[in-house]
PDB file of C-alpha atoms in Angstrom:
ATOM      1  CA  MET A   1      12.531  35.940  23.422  1.00 57.00           C
ATOM      2  CA  ILE A   2      15.883  34.543  22.271  1.00 57.00           C
ATOM      3  CA  ASP A   3      15.745  31.870  24.983  1.00 60.00           C
ATOM      4  CA  ILE A   4      12.295  30.749  23.825  1.00 66.00           C
ATOM      5  CA  LEU A   5      13.449  30.518  20.205  1.00 66.00           C
ATOM      6  CA  LEU A   6      16.503  28.548  21.288  1.00 62.00           C
ATOM      7  CA  VAL A   7      14.342  26.067  23.199  1.00 59.00           C
ATOM      8  CA  ILE A   8      12.032  25.680  20.193  1.00 65.00           C
ATOM      9  CA  LEU A   9      14.995  25.081  17.873  1.00 67.00           C
ATOM     10  CA  LEU A  10      16.436  22.513  20.286  1.00 69.00           C
ATOM     11  CA  ILE A  11      13.104  20.678  20.460  1.00 67.00           C
ATOM     12  CA  ILE A  12      12.781  20.677  16.666  1.00 68.00           C
ATOM     13  CA  GLY A  13      16.370  19.465  16.351  1.00 68.00           C
ATOM     14  CA  LEU A  14      15.736  16.666  18.836  1.00 69.00           C
ATOM     15  CA  ILE A  15      12.596  15.573  16.988  1.00 64.00           C
ATOM     16  CA  VAL A  16      14.437  15.522  13.644  1.00 67.00           C
ATOM     17  CA  PHE A  17      17.307  13.570  15.221  1.00 66.00           C
ATOM     18  CA  LEU A  18      14.934  10.987  16.694  1.00 65.00           C
ATOM     19  CA  ILE A  19      13.105  10.609  13.378  1.00 65.00           C
ATOM     20  CA  PHE A  20      16.353   9.958  11.499  1.00 66.00           C
ATOM     21  CA  LEU A  21      17.514   7.624  14.268  1.00 66.00           C
ATOM     22  CA  VAL A  22      14.348   5.539  14.004  1.00 61.00           C
ATOM     23  CA  ILE A  23      14.562   5.459  10.209  1.00 64.00           C
ATOM     24  CA  GLY A  24      18.248   4.546  10.356  1.00 68.00           C
ATOM     25  CA  LEU A  25      17.691   1.711  12.817  1.00 64.00           C
ATOM     26  CA  SER A  26      14.771   0.453  10.720  1.00 60.00           C
ATOM     27  CA  LEU A  27      16.915   0.414   7.579  1.00 63.00           C
ATOM     28  CA  LEU A  28      19.665  -1.403   9.478  1.00 66.00           C
ATOM     29  CA  TYR A  29      17.116  -3.978  10.632  1.00 60.00           C
ATOM     30  CA  LEU A  30      15.874  -4.417   7.066  1.00 60.00           C
ATOM     31  CA  HIS A  31      19.443  -4.927   5.877  1.00 62.00           C
ATOM     32  CA  VAL A  32      19.984  -7.672   8.456  1.00 64.00           C
ATOM     33  CA  VAL A  33      16.665  -9.287   7.506  1.00 61.00           C
ATOM     34  CA  ARG A  34      17.651  -9.052   3.837  1.00 61.00           C
ATOM     35  CA  LEU A  35      20.752 -11.132   4.557  1.00 62.00           C
ATOM     36  CA  ILE A  36      18.906 -13.630   6.759  1.00 60.00           C
ATOM     37  CA  THR A  37      16.060 -14.168   4.299  1.00 59.00           C
ATOM     38  CA  LYS A  38      18.128 -14.450   1.129  1.00 64.00           C
ATOM     39  CA  ASN A  39      16.443 -16.950  -1.219  1.00 63.00           C
ATOM     40  CA  LYS A  40      13.494 -17.262   1.198  1.00 62.00           C
ATOM     41  CA  PRO A  41       9.855 -17.080  -0.066  1.00 60.00           C
ATOM     42  CA  TYR A  42       7.700 -13.953   0.304  1.00 63.00           C
ATOM     43  CA  ASN A  43       5.718 -15.545   3.153  1.00 66.00           C
ATOM     44  CA  HIS A  44       8.745 -16.474   5.265  1.00 67.00           C
ATOM     45  CA  PRO A  45       8.115 -15.419   8.920  1.00 73.00           C
ATOM     46  CA  LYS A  46      11.165 -13.122   8.987  1.00 74.00           C
ATOM     47  CA  VAL A  47      10.045 -11.371   5.816  1.00 74.00           C
ATOM     48  CA  ARG A  48       6.558 -10.996   7.278  1.00 79.00           C
ATOM     49  CA  ASP A  49       7.893  -9.571  10.552  1.00 80.00           C
ATOM     50  CA  SER A  50      10.136  -7.075   8.771  1.00 77.00           C
ATOM     51  CA  VAL A  51       7.233  -5.873   6.633  1.00 80.00           C
ATOM     52  CA  ARG A  52       5.096  -5.302   9.692  1.00 84.00           C
ATOM     53  CA  LEU A  53       7.808  -3.491  11.645  1.00 82.00           C
ATOM     54  CA  PHE A  54       8.911  -1.161   8.858  1.00 80.00           C
ATOM     55  CA  SER A  55       5.313  -0.360   7.892  1.00 84.00           C
ATOM     56  CA  LYS A  56       4.531   0.404  11.533  1.00 87.00           C
ATOM     57  CA  VAL A  57       7.477   2.820  11.709  1.00 83.00           C
ATOM     58  CA  ILE A  58       6.258   4.702   8.616  1.00 83.00           C
ATOM     59  CA  ILE A  59       2.714   4.922  10.014  1.00 88.00           C
ATOM     60  CA  LYS A  60       3.896   6.092  13.443  1.00 85.00           C
ATOM     61  CA  LEU A  61       6.170   8.746  11.956  1.00 81.00           C
ATOM     62  CA  SER A  62       3.292  10.067   9.847  1.00 82.00           C
ATOM     63  CA  ARG A  63       1.156  10.448  13.010  1.00 83.00           C
ATOM     64  CA  VAL A  64      -1.939   9.310  11.135  1.00 86.00           C
ATOM     65  CA  LYS A  65      -4.713   7.711  13.224  1.00 88.00           C
ATOM     66  CA  TYR A  66      -7.329   5.495  11.646  1.00 93.00           C
ATOM     67  CA  THR A  67      -9.784   2.658  12.080  1.00 94.00           C
ATOM     68  CA  PHE A  68      -9.654  -0.431   9.877  1.00 97.00           C
ATOM     69  CA  ILE A  69     -12.981  -2.094   9.101  1.00 97.00           C
ATOM     70  CA  GLY A  70     -13.763  -5.360   7.317  1.00 96.00           C
ATOM     71  CA  LYS A  71     -10.625  -7.470   7.780  1.00 95.00           C
ATOM     72  CA  GLU A  72     -12.777 -10.454   8.642  1.00 96.00           C
ATOM     73  CA  LYS A  73     -14.146 -10.521   5.084  1.00 97.00           C
ATOM     74  CA  LEU A  74     -10.813 -11.556   3.613  1.00 97.00           C
ATOM     75  CA  PRO A  75      -9.793 -15.173   3.003  1.00 95.00           C
ATOM     76  CA  LYS A  76      -6.275 -16.332   3.804  1.00 91.00           C
ATOM     77  CA  ASP A  77      -5.032 -15.880   0.240  1.00 92.00           C
ATOM     78  CA  ASN A  78      -6.128 -15.856  -3.421  1.00 94.00           C
ATOM     79  CA  PHE A  79      -7.716 -12.391  -3.591  1.00 97.00           C
ATOM     80  CA  LEU A  80      -7.116  -8.914  -5.010  1.00 98.00           C
ATOM     81  CA  LEU A  81      -7.443  -5.504  -3.352  1.00 98.00           C
ATOM     82  CA  PHE A  82      -8.401  -2.559  -5.576  1.00 98.00           C
ATOM     83  CA  SER A  83      -8.165   0.657  -3.598  1.00 97.00           C
ATOM     84  CA  ASN A  84      -8.405   4.412  -3.916  1.00 96.00           C
ATOM     85  CA  HIS A  85      -5.244   6.312  -2.985  1.00 94.00           C
ATOM     86  CA  GLN A  86      -5.117   9.413  -0.758  1.00 92.00           C
ATOM     87  CA  MET A  87      -1.860   9.363   1.225  1.00 90.00           C
ATOM     88  CA  TYR A  88       1.686   7.996   0.939  1.00 87.00           C
ATOM     89  CA  THR A  89       0.995   5.736   3.935  1.00 88.00           C
ATOM     90  CA  ASP A  90      -1.834   3.842   2.169  1.00 93.00           C
ATOM     91  CA  PRO A  91       0.261   0.849   1.017  1.00 90.00           C
ATOM     92  CA  PHE A  92       2.046   0.655   4.375  1.00 91.00           C
ATOM     93  CA  ILE A  93      -1.300   0.566   6.185  1.00 94.00           C
ATOM     94  CA  LEU A  94      -2.373  -2.389   4.056  1.00 95.00           C
ATOM     95  CA  LEU A  95       0.957  -4.141   4.630  1.00 92.00           C
ATOM     96  CA  TYR A  96       0.786  -3.507   8.379  1.00 93.00           C
ATOM     97  CA  ASP A  97      -2.849  -4.288   9.156  1.00 96.00           C
ATOM     98  CA  LEU A  98      -2.982  -7.242   6.770  1.00 96.00           C
ATOM     99  CA  TYR A  99       0.561  -8.477   7.443  1.00 91.00           C
ATOM    100  CA  ASP A 100      -0.692 -12.038   7.976  1.00 91.00           C
ATOM    101  CA  LYS A 101      -2.048 -12.088   4.400  1.00 93.00           C
ATOM    102  CA  ASP A 102       1.469 -11.727   2.932  1.00 90.00           C
ATOM    103  CA  LEU A 103       0.377  -9.089   0.440  1.00 92.00           C
ATOM    104  CA  GLY A 104       2.183  -8.345  -2.780  1.00 92.00           C
ATOM    105  CA  GLY A 105       1.421  -5.221  -4.750  1.00 91.00           C
ATOM    106  CA  PHE A 106       2.662  -2.246  -6.714  1.00 88.00           C
ATOM    107  CA  ALA A 107       4.985   0.586  -5.657  1.00 81.00           C
ATOM    108  CA  LYS A 108       6.468   3.633  -7.374  1.00 76.00           C
ATOM    109  CA  ASP A 109       9.652   2.979  -9.316  1.00 70.00           C
ATOM    110  CA  GLU A 110      11.397   5.763  -7.351  1.00 70.00           C
ATOM    111  CA  LEU A 111      11.823   3.310  -4.443  1.00 66.00           C
ATOM    112  CA  ASN A 112      14.180   1.326  -6.679  1.00 66.00           C
ATOM    113  CA  LYS A 113      16.797   3.981  -5.916  1.00 67.00           C
ATOM    114  CA  ILE A 114      16.980   2.896  -2.248  1.00 66.00           C
ATOM    115  CA  PRO A 115      18.981  -0.391  -2.207  1.00 62.00           C
ATOM    116  CA  VAL A 116      17.750  -1.848   1.108  1.00 61.00           C
ATOM    117  CA  ILE A 117      14.120  -0.921   0.417  1.00 67.00           C
ATOM    118  CA  ARG A 118      14.372  -2.219  -3.155  1.00 68.00           C
ATOM    119  CA  THR A 119      15.628  -5.636  -2.094  1.00 68.00           C
ATOM    120  CA  TRP A 120      13.190  -5.924   0.809  1.00 67.00           C
ATOM    121  CA  MET A 121      10.152  -5.050  -1.307  1.00 73.00           C
ATOM    122  CA  LYS A 122      11.225  -7.344  -4.123  1.00 73.00           C
ATOM    123  CA  ARG A 123      11.554 -10.209  -1.651  1.00 71.00           C
ATOM    124  CA  ARG A 124       8.068  -9.482  -0.370  1.00 74.00           C
ATOM    125  CA  GLY A 125       6.554  -9.525  -3.848  1.00 82.00           C
ATOM    126  CA  ILE A 126       6.108  -5.750  -4.150  1.00 86.00           C
ATOM    127  CA  LEU A 127       6.609  -4.782  -7.792  1.00 87.00           C
ATOM    128  CA  MET A 128       8.181  -1.487  -8.886  1.00 82.00           C
ATOM    129  CA  LEU A 129       6.075   0.222 -11.530  1.00 79.00           C
ATOM    130  CA  ASP A 130       7.564   2.815 -13.887  1.00 73.00           C
ATOM    131  CA  ARG A 131       4.470   4.721 -15.002  1.00 70.00           C
ATOM    132  CA  LYS A 132       6.395   6.496 -17.783  1.00 73.00           C
ATOM    133  CA  ASN A 133       7.554   3.261 -19.388  1.00 73.00           C
ATOM    134  CA  ASN A 134       4.772   1.272 -21.071  1.00 74.00           C
ATOM    135  CA  ARG A 135       6.997  -1.749 -21.635  1.00 79.00           C
ATOM    136  CA  ASN A 136       7.976  -1.833 -17.974  1.00 75.00           C
ATOM    137  CA  GLY A 137       4.314  -1.511 -17.020  1.00 80.00           C
ATOM    138  CA  ALA A 138       3.345  -4.485 -19.186  1.00 86.00           C
ATOM    139  CA  GLU A 139       6.164  -6.662 -17.824  1.00 88.00           C
ATOM    140  CA  THR A 140       5.313  -5.699 -14.249  1.00 89.00           C
ATOM    141  CA  MET A 141       1.657  -6.585 -14.792  1.00 92.00           C
ATOM    142  CA  ILE A 142       2.642 -10.003 -16.166  1.00 92.00           C
ATOM    143  CA  ARG A 143       4.683 -10.692 -13.015  1.00 92.00           C
ATOM    144  CA  ALA A 144       1.787  -9.554 -10.809  1.00 94.00           C
ATOM    145  CA  ILE A 145      -0.626 -11.849 -12.651  1.00 95.00           C
ATOM    146  CA  LYS A 146       1.768 -14.760 -12.117  1.00 94.00           C
ATOM    147  CA  GLN A 147       2.009 -14.000  -8.391  1.00 94.00           C
ATOM    148  CA  ALA A 148      -1.780 -13.766  -8.092  1.00 95.00           C
ATOM    149  CA  ARG A 149      -2.267 -17.045  -9.953  1.00 96.00           C
ATOM    150  CA  ASN A 150       0.120 -18.666  -7.479  1.00 94.00           C
ATOM    151  CA  GLY A 151      -2.121 -17.539  -4.630  1.00 94.00           C
ATOM    152  CA  GLN A 152      -0.428 -14.396  -3.318  1.00 94.00           C
ATOM    153  CA  PRO A 153      -2.930 -11.599  -2.556  1.00 96.00           C
ATOM    154  CA  ILE A 154      -2.115  -8.437  -4.525  1.00 96.00           C
ATOM    155  CA  PHE A 155      -3.057  -4.803  -3.882  1.00 96.00           C
ATOM    156  CA  ILE A 156      -3.229  -2.129  -6.556  1.00 95.00           C
ATOM    157  CA  PHE A 157      -4.262   1.534  -6.732  1.00 95.00           C
ATOM    158  CA  PRO A 158      -6.049   1.868 -10.102  1.00 95.00           C
ATOM    159  CA  GLU A 159      -6.096   5.676  -9.952  1.00 93.00           C
ATOM    160  CA  GLY A 160      -2.374   5.482 -10.668  1.00 88.00           C
ATOM    161  CA  THR A 161      -1.519   8.310  -8.276  1.00 87.00           C
ATOM    162  CA  ARG A 162      -2.670   9.960  -5.061  1.00 87.00           C
ATOM    163  CA  SER A 163      -5.728  12.193  -4.903  1.00 87.00           C
ATOM    164  CA  ARG A 164      -4.609  15.410  -3.203  1.00 85.00           C
ATOM    165  CA  ASN A 165      -8.127  16.685  -2.491  1.00 86.00           C
ATOM    166  CA  GLY A 166     -10.053  13.484  -1.791  1.00 83.00           C
ATOM    167  CA  GLU A 167     -11.801  13.464  -5.167  1.00 90.00           C
ATOM    168  CA  LEU A 168     -11.850   9.964  -6.610  1.00 94.00           C
ATOM    169  CA  LEU A 169      -9.820  10.023  -9.828  1.00 94.00           C
ATOM    170  CA  ASP A 170     -10.601   8.027 -12.943  1.00 94.00           C
ATOM    171  CA  PHE A 171      -9.454   4.414 -12.780  1.00 95.00           C
ATOM    172  CA  LYS A 172      -6.938   3.044 -15.278  1.00 93.00           C
ATOM    173  CA  SER A 173      -8.786   0.190 -16.944  1.00 93.00           C
ATOM    174  CA  GLY A 174      -5.479  -1.567 -17.662  1.00 92.00           C
ATOM    175  CA  ALA A 175      -5.097  -2.233 -13.934  1.00 94.00           C
ATOM    176  CA  PHE A 176      -8.024  -4.627 -14.167  1.00 96.00           C
ATOM    177  CA  LYS A 177      -6.122  -6.982 -16.446  1.00 96.00           C
ATOM    178  CA  LEU A 178      -4.759  -8.276 -13.148  1.00 96.00           C
ATOM    179  CA  ALA A 179      -8.248  -9.474 -12.226  1.00 97.00           C
ATOM    180  CA  MET A 180      -9.235 -10.736 -15.666  1.00 97.00           C
ATOM    181  CA  LYS A 181      -6.093 -12.828 -16.095  1.00 96.00           C
ATOM    182  CA  SER A 182      -5.767 -14.153 -12.536  1.00 96.00           C
ATOM    183  CA  LYS A 183      -9.525 -14.813 -12.066  1.00 96.00           C
ATOM    184  CA  LYS A 184      -9.437 -13.942  -8.363  1.00 97.00           C
ATOM    185  CA  PRO A 185     -12.184 -12.250  -6.297  1.00 98.00           C
ATOM    186  CA  ILE A 186     -11.900  -8.467  -6.037  1.00 98.00           C
ATOM    187  CA  TYR A 187     -12.242  -6.683  -2.702  1.00 98.00           C
ATOM    188  CA  PRO A 188     -12.702  -2.915  -3.147  1.00 98.00           C
ATOM    189  CA  VAL A 189     -10.875  -0.946  -0.429  1.00 98.00           C
ATOM    190  CA  VAL A 190     -11.797   2.578   0.656  1.00 97.00           C
ATOM    191  CA  PHE A 191      -9.362   5.059   2.230  1.00 96.00           C
ATOM    192  CA  LYS A 192     -11.443   7.899   3.644  1.00 93.00           C
ATOM    193  CA  ASN A 193     -10.294  11.335   4.900  1.00 89.00           C
ATOM    194  CA  PHE A 194      -6.577  10.508   4.693  1.00 87.00           C
ATOM    195  CA  TYR A 195      -6.029  13.389   2.264  1.00 80.00           C
ATOM    196  CA  LYS A 196      -6.939  15.777   5.104  1.00 79.00           C
ATOM    197  CA  HIS A 197      -4.119  14.534   7.307  1.00 68.00           C
ATOM    198  CA  CYS A 198      -1.024  16.655   7.855  1.00 59.00           C
ATOM    199  CA  PHE A 199       1.993  15.821  10.042  1.00 51.00           C
ATOM    200  CA  PHE A 200       1.508  19.052  12.017  1.00 53.00           C
ATOM    201  CA  HIS A 201      -2.232  18.602  12.558  1.00 55.00           C
ATOM    202  CA  LEU A 202      -3.169  19.148  16.191  1.00 53.00           C
ATOM    203  CA  LYS A 203      -6.799  18.219  15.676  1.00 63.00           C
ATOM    204  CA  ARG A 204      -7.451  14.533  15.098  1.00 67.00           C
ATOM    205  CA  ILE A 205      -8.821  13.589  11.685  1.00 71.00           C
ATOM    206  CA  ASN A 206     -11.236  10.642  11.642  1.00 79.00           C
ATOM    207  CA  CYS A 207      -9.579   8.490   8.994  1.00 90.00           C
ATOM    208  CA  GLU A 208     -11.004   5.141   7.997  1.00 94.00           C
ATOM    209  CA  VAL A 209     -10.033   2.126   5.914  1.00 96.00           C
ATOM    210  CA  ARG A 210     -12.922  -0.074   4.873  1.00 97.00           C
ATOM    211  CA  ILE A 211     -12.915  -3.351   2.959  1.00 98.00           C
ATOM    212  CA  LEU A 212     -16.100  -3.747   0.937  1.00 98.00           C
ATOM    213  CA  ASP A 213     -17.884  -6.946  -0.033  1.00 97.00           C
ATOM    214  CA  PRO A 214     -16.109  -9.033  -2.679  1.00 98.00           C
ATOM    215  CA  ILE A 215     -16.855  -9.267  -6.378  1.00 98.00           C
ATOM    216  CA  PRO A 216     -16.382 -12.945  -7.333  1.00 97.00           C
ATOM    217  CA  TYR A 217     -14.823 -13.787 -10.687  1.00 97.00           C
ATOM    218  CA  ASP A 218     -18.044 -15.286 -12.052  1.00 95.00           C
ATOM    219  CA  GLU A 219     -19.726 -11.892 -11.601  1.00 96.00           C
ATOM    220  CA  TYR A 220     -17.228 -10.040 -13.784  1.00 97.00           C
ATOM    221  CA  SER A 221     -15.827 -12.716 -16.112  1.00 94.00           C
ATOM    222  CA  ASN A 222     -17.918 -11.516 -19.068  1.00 95.00           C
ATOM    223  CA  LEU A 223     -17.146  -7.824 -18.590  1.00 97.00           C
ATOM    224  CA  SER A 224     -14.491  -5.723 -20.279  1.00 96.00           C
ATOM    225  CA  THR A 225     -11.754  -4.124 -18.185  1.00 96.00           C
ATOM    226  CA  ILE A 226     -13.433  -0.746 -18.728  1.00 97.00           C
ATOM    227  CA  GLU A 227     -16.797  -2.028 -17.486  1.00 97.00           C
ATOM    228  CA  LEU A 228     -15.181  -3.672 -14.469  1.00 98.00           C
ATOM    229  CA  SER A 229     -13.241  -0.515 -13.600  1.00 97.00           C
ATOM    230  CA  ILE A 230     -16.489   1.491 -13.611  1.00 97.00           C
ATOM    231  CA  ILE A 231     -18.218  -1.000 -11.287  1.00 97.00           C
ATOM    232  CA  VAL A 232     -15.358  -1.065  -8.763  1.00 98.00           C
ATOM    233  CA  ARG A 233     -14.965   2.717  -8.890  1.00 97.00           C
ATOM    234  CA  ASP A 234     -18.707   3.231  -8.285  1.00 97.00           C
ATOM    235  CA  LYS A 235     -18.602   0.984  -5.211  1.00 97.00           C
ATOM    236  CA  ILE A 236     -15.686   2.935  -3.750  1.00 97.00           C
ATOM    237  CA  LEU A 237     -17.258   6.283  -4.656  1.00 96.00           C
ATOM    238  CA  LYS A 238     -20.526   5.310  -2.964  1.00 95.00           C
ATOM    239  CA  SER A 239     -18.651   4.373   0.229  1.00 95.00           C
ATOM    240  CA  LEU A 240     -16.736   7.677   0.210  1.00 92.00           C
ATOM    241  CA  ARG A 241     -19.943   9.727   0.267  1.00 83.00           C
TER     242      ARG A 241
END
């Protein structure tokens, strides 16, 4: 019995070691890229490659399996992604599968505490959002609007946080100022069944990411942010059912 427990502990220890090794090497790679790409634009090939690699590492470590549907609907640039949020890997999936779109977007302010990650995400056009600081939120939104107006595609999770049980939360209407001010087409994005995923799951969960048909600016230009948030939320909710 003791021998079996020892083997199990050794296996667990090896897995933990390998995970930290992969993360450590990834952070080292990001640090090197950070130095190489200093003063380079968000769509520089090295920045793009680093985004794809690091996002892939996060996805692989999470062990989540999914299908991605609707990529062909997206133009090269000048669009917005409004998505529901079910798992911490959601933004990394968008950054990985749509790496050639050079996405910018929003991330939790907690990532600001990790120097390499902070610099890398800033260089990519990922904005740190402090949800407890209204002034910070307003300034961050202004920067996002500027990036979108300059053509960079932006993703945002208007629920403001993850849904732990898969229920679609209310959308923050303020998130839709990004669309109103930048005047870009909106592509609703649906993450389905990701909330069911667990690292230790043995049974595969059928997770899916789906990009819905766009909402052009001329179809929402006369709406309020509240009205627009309801329309986008309803489209995502309908696809979740």
